[in-house]
GROMACS .gro file of N, CA and C in nm:
model
  459
    1MET      N    1   8.549   6.774   7.816
    1MET     CA    2   8.685   6.809   7.825
    1MET      C    3   8.726   6.930   7.816
    2LYS      N    4   8.844   6.985   7.896
    2LYS     CA    5   8.846   7.101   7.888
    2LYS      C    6   8.918   7.176   7.799
    3GLU      N    7   8.880   7.287   7.782
    3GLU     CA    8   8.935   7.362   7.669
    3GLU      C    9   9.086   7.432   7.705
    4GLN      N   10   9.175   7.365   7.607
    4GLN     CA   11   9.338   7.392   7.639
    4GLN      C   12   9.390   7.505   7.557
    5THR      N   13   9.358   7.642   7.617
    5THR     CA   14   9.409   7.770   7.544
    5THR      C   15   9.518   7.816   7.641
    6SER      N   16   9.622   7.908   7.619
    6SER     CA   17   9.692   8.003   7.710
    6SER      C   18   9.643   8.114   7.723
    7ILE      N   19   9.524   8.170   7.676
    7ILE     CA   20   9.498   8.286   7.717
    7ILE      C   21   9.324   8.280   7.715
    8VAL      N   22   9.265   8.319   7.823
    8VAL     CA   23   9.114   8.303   7.884
    8VAL      C   24   9.059   8.462   7.866
    9LEU      N   25   8.978   8.525   7.815
    9LEU     CA   26   8.928   8.633   7.829
    9LEU      C   27   8.755   8.634   7.888
   10MET      N   28   8.753   8.691   8.003
   10MET     CA   29   8.625   8.700   8.069
   10MET      C   30   8.596   8.809   8.018
   11ASN      N   31   8.465   8.821   7.945
   11ASN     CA   32   8.411   8.935   7.920
   11ASN      C   33   8.294   8.973   7.976
   12PHE      N   34   8.286   9.078   8.082
   12PHE     CA   35   8.168   9.083   8.130
   12PHE      C   36   8.113   9.244   8.095
   13SER      N   37   8.205   9.295   8.043
   13SER     CA   38   8.147   9.453   7.997
   13SER      C   39   8.132   9.470   7.832
   14GLY      N   40   8.217   9.391   7.782
   14GLY     CA   41   8.227   9.383   7.620
   14GLY      C   42   8.344   9.480   7.546
   15ILE      N   43   8.436   9.470   7.643
   15ILE     CA   44   8.548   9.566   7.631
   15ILE      C   45   8.633   9.483   7.534
   16TYR      N   46   8.631   9.371   7.551
   16TYR     CA   47   8.724   9.264   7.429
   16TYR      C   48   8.708   9.286   7.308
   17GLU      N   49   8.562   9.338   7.295
   17GLU     CA   50   8.519   9.316   7.129
   17GLU      C   51   8.578   9.435   7.065
   18GLU      N   52   8.622   9.527   7.168
   18GLU     CA   53   8.658   9.649   7.079
   18GLU      C   54   8.821   9.647   7.066
   19GLU      N   55   8.889   9.561   7.162
   19GLU     CA   56   9.034   9.518   7.147
   19GLU      C   57   9.078   9.431   7.035
   20ARG      N   58   9.215   9.453   7.025
   20ARG     CA   59   9.274   9.350   6.866
   20ARG      C   60   9.398   9.270   6.947
   21PHE      N   61   9.428   9.266   7.039
   21PHE     CA   62   9.535   9.193   7.091
   21PHE      C   63   9.520   9.055   7.072
   22TRP      N   64   9.403   8.969   7.107
   22TRP     CA   65   9.384   8.872   7.096
   22TRP      C   66   9.280   8.824   6.985
   23LYS      N   67   9.276   8.926   6.870
   23LYS     CA   68   9.206   8.862   6.728
   23LYS      C   69   9.274   8.762   6.659
   24GLU      N   70   9.432   8.758   6.657
   24GLU     CA   71   9.518   8.714   6.585
   24GLU      C   72   9.555   8.545   6.648
   25ARG      N   73   9.513   8.533   6.756
   25ARG     CA   74   9.542   8.435   6.874
   25ARG      C   75   9.444   8.316   6.909
   26GLN      N   76   9.479   8.194   6.942
   26GLN     CA   77   9.388   8.135   6.979
   26GLN      C   78   9.348   8.162   7.131
   27VAL      N   79   9.225   8.200   7.173
   27VAL     CA   80   9.140   8.206   7.313
   27VAL      C   81   9.043   8.154   7.327
   28SER      N   82   9.057   8.134   7.489
   28SER     CA   83   8.928   8.064   7.518
   28SER      C   84   8.810   8.216   7.569
   29TRP      N   85   8.715   8.223   7.499
   29TRP     CA   86   8.599   8.346   7.514
   29TRP      C   87   8.517   8.303   7.611
   30ILE      N   88   8.498   8.355   7.726
   30ILE     CA   89   8.387   8.335   7.815
   30ILE      C   90   8.328   8.488   7.822
   31ASP      N   91   8.185   8.454   7.738
   31ASP     CA   92   8.095   8.580   7.762
   31ASP      C   93   8.012   8.598   7.863
   32ALA      N   94   8.033   8.704   7.939
   32ALA     CA   95   7.953   8.715   8.096
   32ALA      C   96   7.870   8.820   8.093
   33LYS      N   97   7.843   8.886   7.965
   33LYS     CA   98   7.778   8.998   7.957
   33LYS      C   99   7.641   9.007   8.001
   34ASP      N  100   7.578   8.906   8.014
   34ASP     CA  101   7.427   8.867   8.044
   34ASP      C  102   7.416   8.821   8.176
   35ILE      N  103   7.522   8.801   8.265
   35ILE     CA  104   7.500   8.752   8.396
   35ILE      C  105   7.483   8.863   8.457
   36CYS      N  106   7.352   8.878   8.535
   36CYS     CA  107   7.302   8.977   8.635
   36CYS      C  108   7.385   8.964   8.750
   37GLY      N  109   7.418   9.093   8.838
   37GLY     CA  110   7.485   9.062   8.979
   37GLY      C  111   7.612   9.042   8.965
   38THR      N  112   7.677   9.107   8.851
   38THR     CA  113   7.841   9.070   8.863
   38THR      C  114   7.944   9.214   8.865
   39ASN      N  115   7.833   9.331   8.846
   39ASN     CA  116   7.932   9.462   8.848
   39ASN      C  117   7.955   9.508   8.999
   40CYS      N  118   8.113   9.500   8.986
   40CYS     CA  119   8.171   9.513   9.154
   40CYS      C  120   8.143   9.417   9.268
   41TYR      N  121   7.984   9.386   9.260
   41TYR     CA  122   7.955   9.275   9.361
   41TYR      C  123   7.911   9.173   9.293
   42CYS      N  124   7.974   9.076   9.327
   42CYS     CA  125   7.936   8.929   9.268
   42CYS      C  126   7.786   8.801   9.382
   43ASP      N  127   7.690   8.825   9.312
   43ASP     CA  128   7.612   8.737   9.444
   43ASP      C  129   7.587   8.569   9.389
   44ASP      N  130   7.538   8.535   9.450
   44ASP     CA  131   7.535   8.365   9.479
   44ASP      C  132   7.477   8.314   9.356
   45GLU      N  133   7.398   8.379   9.282
   45GLU     CA  134   7.346   8.316   9.165
   45GLU      C  135   7.447   8.352   9.058
   46ALA      N  136   7.503   8.455   9.068
   46ALA     CA  137   7.615   8.508   8.946
   46ALA      C  138   7.740   8.407   8.960
   47ILE      N  139   7.778   8.365   9.112
   47ILE     CA  140   7.878   8.308   9.103
   47ILE      C  141   7.854   8.156   9.054
   48ALA      N  142   7.742   8.092   9.060
   48ALA     CA  143   7.710   7.955   9.013
   48ALA      C  144   7.716   7.970   8.879
   49GLU      N  145   7.627   8.081   8.799
   49GLU     CA  146   7.650   8.100   8.662
   49GLU      C  147   7.782   8.116   8.584
   50ILE      N  148   7.870   8.175   8.672
   50ILE     CA  149   8.035   8.226   8.618
   50ILE      C  150   8.077   8.071   8.633
   51ASN      N  151   8.061   7.989   8.752
   51ASN     CA  152   8.113   7.852   8.758
   51ASN      C  153   8.063   7.773   8.657
   52LYS      N  154   7.966   7.769   8.624
   52LYS     CA  155   7.894   7.663   8.535
   52LYS      C  156   7.970   7.712   8.366
   53ARG      N  157   7.973   7.843   8.357
   53ARG     CA  158   8.041   7.868   8.197
   53ARG      C  159   8.187   7.847   8.200
   54THR      N  160   8.258   7.835   8.312
   54THR     CA  161   8.387   7.837   8.328
   54THR      C  162   8.442   7.684   8.343
   55GLU      N  163   8.379   7.599   8.372
   55GLU     CA  164   8.392   7.459   8.417
   55GLU      C  165   8.441   7.399   8.299
   56ASN      N  166   8.424   7.423   8.171
   56ASN     CA  167   8.524   7.314   8.056
   56ASN      C  168   8.633   7.408   8.009
   57HIS      N  169   8.656   7.495   8.118
   57HIS     CA  170   8.812   7.560   8.032
   57HIS      C  171   8.926   7.531   8.125
   58SER      N  172   9.027   7.531   8.093
   58SER     CA  173   9.142   7.512   8.184
   58SER      C  174   9.198   7.653   8.205
   59PHE      N  175   9.264   7.662   8.371
   59PHE     CA  176   9.248   7.792   8.408
   59PHE      C  177   9.417   7.773   8.411
   60ALA      N  178   9.491   7.724   8.321
   60ALA     CA  179   9.644   7.747   8.337
   60ALA      C  180   9.665   7.860   8.233
   61GLY      N  181   9.751   7.933   8.234
   61GLY     CA  182   9.782   8.041   8.133
   61GLY      C  183   9.728   8.190   8.161
   62ILE      N  184   9.733   8.291   8.091
   62ILE     CA  185   9.686   8.397   8.121
   62ILE      C  186   9.534   8.446   8.119
   63HIS      N  187   9.497   8.521   8.212
   63HIS     CA  188   9.343   8.526   8.250
   63HIS      C  189   9.321   8.673   8.222
   64PHE      N  190   9.228   8.736   8.119
   64PHE     CA  191   9.192   8.870   8.131
   64PHE      C  192   9.034   8.887   8.161
   65ILE      N  193   9.047   8.951   8.302
   65ILE     CA  194   8.892   8.960   8.371
   65ILE      C  195   8.828   9.083   8.372
   66ASP      N  196   8.824   9.150   8.269
   66ASP     CA  197   8.781   9.276   8.233
   66ASP      C  198   8.851   9.355   8.298
   67SER      N  199   8.772   9.460   8.373
   67SER     CA  200   8.840   9.559   8.427
   67SER      C  201   8.811   9.537   8.580
   68GLY      N  202   8.856   9.631   8.653
   68GLY     CA  203   8.893   9.637   8.825
   68GLY      C  204   8.742   9.601   8.869
   69ASN      N  205   8.651   9.620   8.819
   69ASN     CA  206   8.495   9.589   8.861
   69ASN      C  207   8.476   9.478   8.889
   70TYR      N  208   8.586   9.347   8.837
   70TYR     CA  209   8.567   9.212   8.836
   70TYR      C  210   8.687   9.137   8.871
   71HIS      N  211   8.790   9.226   8.980
   71HIS     CA  212   8.887   9.143   9.044
   71HIS      C  213   8.839   9.034   9.154
   72TYR      N  214   8.735   9.028   9.190
   72TYR     CA  215   8.664   8.913   9.243
   72TYR      C  216   8.678   8.796   9.197
   73MET      N  217   8.677   8.789   9.058
   73MET     CA  218   8.699   8.678   9.005
   73MET      C  219   8.862   8.589   9.013
   74SER      N  220   8.951   8.658   9.045
   74SER     CA  221   9.091   8.598   9.092
   74SER      C  222   9.028   8.504   9.211
   75LYS      N  223   8.917   8.574   9.312
   75LYS     CA  224   8.911   8.465   9.428
   75LYS      C  225   8.832   8.365   9.343
   76LEU      N  226   8.762   8.348   9.291
   76LEU     CA  227   8.692   8.221   9.231
   76LEU      C  228   8.795   8.146   9.164
   77LEU      N  229   8.899   8.186   9.110
   77LEU     CA  230   9.015   8.118   9.023
   77LEU      C  231   9.097   8.073   9.124
   78LEU      N  232   9.102   8.129   9.227
   78LEU     CA  233   9.189   8.071   9.361
   78LEU      C  234   9.130   7.938   9.382
   79GLY      N  235   9.001   7.921   9.434
   79GLY     CA  236   8.950   7.819   9.472
   79GLY      C  237   8.960   7.699   9.376
   80LEU      N  238   8.998   7.704   9.243
   80LEU     CA  239   9.021   7.601   9.163
   80LEU      C  240   9.182   7.507   9.199
   81GLU      N  241   9.262   7.570   9.256
   81GLU     CA  242   9.372   7.500   9.316
   81GLU      C  243   9.391   7.458   9.425
   82LYS      N  244   9.434   7.324   9.420
   82LYS     CA  245   9.401   7.227   9.514
   82LYS      C  246   9.582   7.226   9.619
   83GLU      N  247   9.666   7.331   9.583
   83GLU     CA  248   9.781   7.317   9.623
   83GLU      C  249   9.817   7.451   9.707
   84ASP      N  250   9.934   7.483   9.796
   84ASP     CA  251   9.934   7.597   9.872
   84ASP      C  252   9.943   7.719   9.761
   85LEU      N  253   9.903   7.804   9.809
   85LEU     CA  254   9.910   7.896   9.715
   85LEU      C  255   9.999   8.039   9.785
   86PHE      N  256  10.068   8.089   9.742
   86PHE     CA  257  10.126   8.267   9.778
   86PHE      C  258  10.080   8.344   9.625
   87LEU      N  259   9.979   8.451   9.719
   87LEU     CA  260   9.963   8.537   9.615
   87LEU      C  261  10.031   8.655   9.619
   88ALA      N  262  10.034   8.742   9.474
   88ALA     CA  263  10.096   8.844   9.462
   88ALA      C  264  10.020   8.961   9.424
   89VAL      N  265   9.965   9.067   9.444
   89VAL     CA  266   9.844   9.115   9.397
   89VAL      C  267   9.917   9.264   9.368
   90PHE      N  268   9.903   9.305   9.241
   90PHE     CA  269   9.973   9.436   9.216
   90PHE      C  270   9.840   9.546   9.197
   91ASP      N  271   9.808   9.656   9.283
   91ASP     CA  272   9.697   9.746   9.244
   91ASP      C  273   9.730   9.859   9.388
   92HIS      N  274   9.657   9.956   9.335
   92HIS     CA  275   9.644  10.079   9.434
   92HIS      C  276   9.563  10.055   9.546
   93HIS      N  277   9.480   9.961   9.568
   93HIS     CA  278   9.397   9.910   9.651
   93HIS      C  279   9.435   9.799   9.718
   94THR      N  280   9.398   9.785   9.845
   94THR     CA  281   9.402   9.655   9.911
   94THR      C  282   9.312   9.512   9.870
   95ASP      N  283   9.183   9.559   9.817
   95ASP     CA  284   9.089   9.473   9.794
   95ASP      C  285   9.084   9.361   9.935
   96MET      N  286   9.080   9.444  10.057
   96MET     CA  287   9.049   9.346  10.176
   96MET      C  288   8.941   9.423  10.242
   97GLN      N  289   8.847   9.521  10.164
   97GLN     CA  290   8.758   9.601  10.276
   97GLN      C  291   8.638   9.492  10.338
   98ARG      N  292   8.615   9.509  10.464
   98ARG     CA  293   8.511   9.436  10.528
   98ARG      C  294   8.365   9.414  10.440
   99PRO      N  295   8.293   9.323  10.399
   99PRO     CA  296   8.197   9.335  10.333
   99PRO      C  297   8.087   9.436  10.398
  100ALA      N  298   8.047   9.513  10.258
  100ALA     CA  299   7.956   9.598  10.272
  100ALA      C  300   7.793   9.553  10.315
  101PHE      N  301   7.786   9.437  10.243
  101PHE     CA  302   7.664   9.386  10.214
  101PHE      C  303   7.640   9.264  10.272
  102GLY      N  304   7.677   9.189  10.351
  102GLY     CA  305   7.630   9.073  10.412
  102GLY      C  306   7.776   8.975  10.355
  103GLY      N  307   7.743   8.882  10.322
  103GLY     CA  308   7.862   8.789  10.252
  103GLY      C  309   7.876   8.830  10.081
  104ILE      N  310   7.815   8.919  10.050
  104ILE     CA  311   7.831   8.923   9.867
  104ILE      C  312   7.968   8.965   9.821
  105LEU      N  313   8.043   8.882   9.761
  105LEU     CA  314   8.150   8.905   9.704
  105LEU      C  315   8.170   9.019   9.634
  106SER      N  316   8.300   9.097   9.679
  106SER     CA  317   8.315   9.219   9.558
  106SER      C  318   8.450   9.248   9.559
  107CYS      N  319   8.471   9.342   9.466
  107CYS     CA  320   8.611   9.386   9.392
  107CYS      C  321   8.678   9.449   9.513
  108GLY      N  322   8.616   9.498   9.590
  108GLY     CA  323   8.681   9.546   9.705
  108GLY      C  324   8.720   9.480   9.829
  109GLY      N  325   8.668   9.341   9.827
  109GLY     CA  326   8.699   9.269   9.955
  109GLY      C  327   8.731   9.123   9.931
  110TRP      N  328   8.737   9.108   9.771
  110TRP     CA  329   8.797   8.948   9.746
  110TRP      C  330   8.926   8.914   9.817
  111ILE      N  331   9.031   8.972   9.806
  111ILE     CA  332   9.120   8.906   9.896
  111ILE      C  333   9.079   8.877  10.040
  112ARG      N  334   9.052   8.960  10.094
  112ARG     CA  335   9.018   8.888  10.268
  112ARG      C  336   8.925   8.786  10.277
  113GLU      N  337   8.810   8.774  10.153
  113GLU     CA  338   8.759   8.664  10.176
  113GLU      C  339   8.828   8.554  10.106
  114ALA      N  340   8.922   8.534  10.013
  114ALA     CA  341   8.999   8.409   9.998
  114ALA      C  342   9.090   8.412  10.110
  115LEU      N  343   9.117   8.480  10.205
  115LEU     CA  344   9.218   8.463  10.304
  115LEU      C  345   9.116   8.359  10.415
  116GLU      N  346   9.015   8.408  10.412
  116GLU     CA  347   8.901   8.354  10.546
  116GLU      C  348   8.867   8.227  10.465
  117THR      N  349   8.831   8.208  10.337
  117THR     CA  350   8.753   8.103  10.285
  117THR      C  351   8.872   7.979  10.222
  118ASN      N  352   8.964   8.028  10.177
  118ASN     CA  353   9.087   7.901  10.122
  118ASN      C  354   9.212   7.890  10.204
  119GLU      N  355   9.192   7.764  10.270
  119GLU     CA  356   9.260   7.703  10.315
  119GLU      C  357   9.417   7.700  10.281
  120ASN      N  358   9.402   7.686  10.137
  120ASN     CA  359   9.543   7.650  10.074
  120ASN      C  360   9.614   7.813  10.032
  121LEU      N  361   9.591   7.919  10.046
  121LEU     CA  362   9.612   8.046  10.030
  121LEU      C  363   9.672   8.062  10.161
  122LYS      N  364   9.813   8.082  10.186
  122LYS     CA  365   9.921   8.059  10.284
  122LYS      C  366   9.980   8.220  10.301
  123HIS      N  367  10.001   8.308  10.187
  123HIS     CA  368  10.046   8.422  10.214
  123HIS      C  369   9.990   8.536  10.078
  124VAL      N  370   9.997   8.627  10.134
  124VAL     CA  371   9.940   8.754  10.034
  124VAL      C  372  10.038   8.878  10.063
  125ILE      N  373  10.120   8.917   9.930
  125ILE     CA  374  10.192   9.011   9.917
  125ILE      C  375  10.127   9.119   9.812
  126LEU      N  376  10.078   9.240   9.892
  126LEU     CA  377  10.031   9.337   9.835
  126LEU      C  378  10.136   9.439   9.772
  127VAL      N  379  10.119   9.456   9.634
  127VAL     CA  380  10.222   9.570   9.623
  127VAL      C  381  10.154   9.660   9.548
  128GLY      N  382  10.162   9.818   9.598
  128GLY     CA  383  10.108   9.939   9.551
  128GLY      C  384  10.011  10.004   9.628
  129PRO      N  385   9.956   9.938   9.720
  129PRO     CA  386   9.860  10.014   9.831
  129PRO      C  387   9.915  10.116   9.902
  130PRO      N  388   9.859  10.254   9.941
  130PRO     CA  389   9.929  10.363  10.031
  130PRO      C  390   9.967  10.283  10.184
  131GLN      N  391  10.038  10.334  10.248
  131GLN     CA  392  10.108  10.271  10.384
  131GLN      C  393   9.971  10.270  10.482
  132ALA      N  394   9.883  10.385  10.470
  132ALA     CA  395   9.769  10.431  10.549
  132ALA      C  396   9.683  10.292  10.550
  133ALA      N  397   9.675  10.286  10.408
  133ALA     CA  398   9.545  10.137  10.367
  133ALA      C  399   9.593  10.044  10.435
  134MET      N  400   9.740   9.995  10.425
  134MET     CA  401   9.810   9.852  10.453
  134MET      C  402   9.789   9.864  10.628
  135GLU      N  403   9.770   9.951  10.681
  135GLU     CA  404   9.793   9.990  10.834
  135GLU      C  405   9.638   9.907  10.877
  136GLU      N  406   9.523  10.028  10.787
  136GLU     CA  407   9.399   9.995  10.840
  136GLU      C  408   9.383   9.857  10.837
  137THR      N  409   9.435   9.807  10.703
  137THR     CA  410   9.401   9.631  10.663
  137THR      C  411   9.425   9.562  10.795
  138LYS      N  412   9.572   9.569  10.804
  138LYS     CA  413   9.619   9.480  10.887
  138LYS      C  414   9.547   9.481  11.076
  139LYS      N  415   9.526   9.622  11.092
  139LYS     CA  416   9.450   9.659  11.215
  139LYS      C  417   9.300   9.576  11.212
  140GLU      N  418   9.235   9.577  11.105
  140GLU     CA  419   9.126   9.494  11.104
  140GLU      C  420   9.131   9.351  11.078
  141LEU      N  421   9.209   9.324  11.033
  141LEU     CA  422   9.244   9.162  11.042
  141LEU      C  423   9.254   9.112  11.174
  142ALA      N  424   9.374   9.182  11.241
  142ALA     CA  425   9.359   9.156  11.386
  142ALA      C  426   9.266   9.147  11.478
  143GLU      N  427   9.182   9.276  11.434
  143GLU     CA  428   9.049   9.274  11.521
  143GLU      C  429   8.958   9.162  11.489
  144ASP      N  430   8.962   9.117  11.366
  144ASP     CA  431   8.900   9.001  11.290
  144ASP      C  432   8.931   8.865  11.383
  145GLY      N  433   9.067   8.882  11.440
  145GLY     CA  434   9.086   8.727  11.481
  145GLY      C  435   9.161   8.669  11.369
  146SER      N  436   9.212   8.725  11.226
  146SER     CA  437   9.258   8.616  11.153
  146SER      C  438   9.430   8.611  11.175
  147SER      N  439   9.445   8.484  11.167
  147SER     CA  440   9.589   8.445  11.182
  147SER      C  441   9.666   8.456  11.051
  148LYS      N  442   9.608   8.497  10.946
  148LYS     CA  443   9.680   8.483  10.828
  148LYS      C  444   9.757   8.622  10.804
  149GLU      N  445   9.872   8.601  10.768
  149GLU     CA  446   9.973   8.763  10.721
  149GLU      C  447   9.963   8.784  10.610
  150ILE      N  448   9.953   8.914  10.574
  150ILE     CA  449   9.955   8.995  10.465
  150ILE      C  450  10.118   9.084  10.459
  151LYS      N  451  10.190   9.081  10.387
  151LYS     CA  452  10.295   9.170  10.335
  151LYS      C  453  10.258   9.270  10.230
  152GLU      N  454  10.316   9.390  10.280
  152GLU     CA  455  10.329   9.496  10.144
  152GLU      C  456  10.483   9.505  10.121
  153ILE      N  457  10.474   9.545   9.982
  153ILE     CA  458  10.630   9.607   9.939
  153ILE      C  459  10.609   9.728   9.892
   0.00000   0.00000   0.00000
């Protein structure tokens, strides 16, 4: 049976142990500090372990996914949705870099991979990246033959 709470804490670095905002609330606590291969990049073994640890948790509600080093968790969560998705991302980076190490999921390229692998992801709106980064991203997507569209605000 899935755990039904409206707040999920994905604790990769231990940061939430020092925070107080959650201590008086009912939360789903997923401890991931001991999973190797997760800091900035997430390899296949780490993805399998994360999926195992999260399979009994409902992903409705608010999710705290640690620092920006773990932004790729959003891609994993998007994969759970079975309906069309329209994603809005507030960040100073596009998170759409080409992979630096083969197909390893990264905090810098998770949106690109989500666009390439999730057929339910229809549109991405990026709020915050510099115009130059947006233009470079659009150019790379066109070079790669992507039919997906991104918009910036």
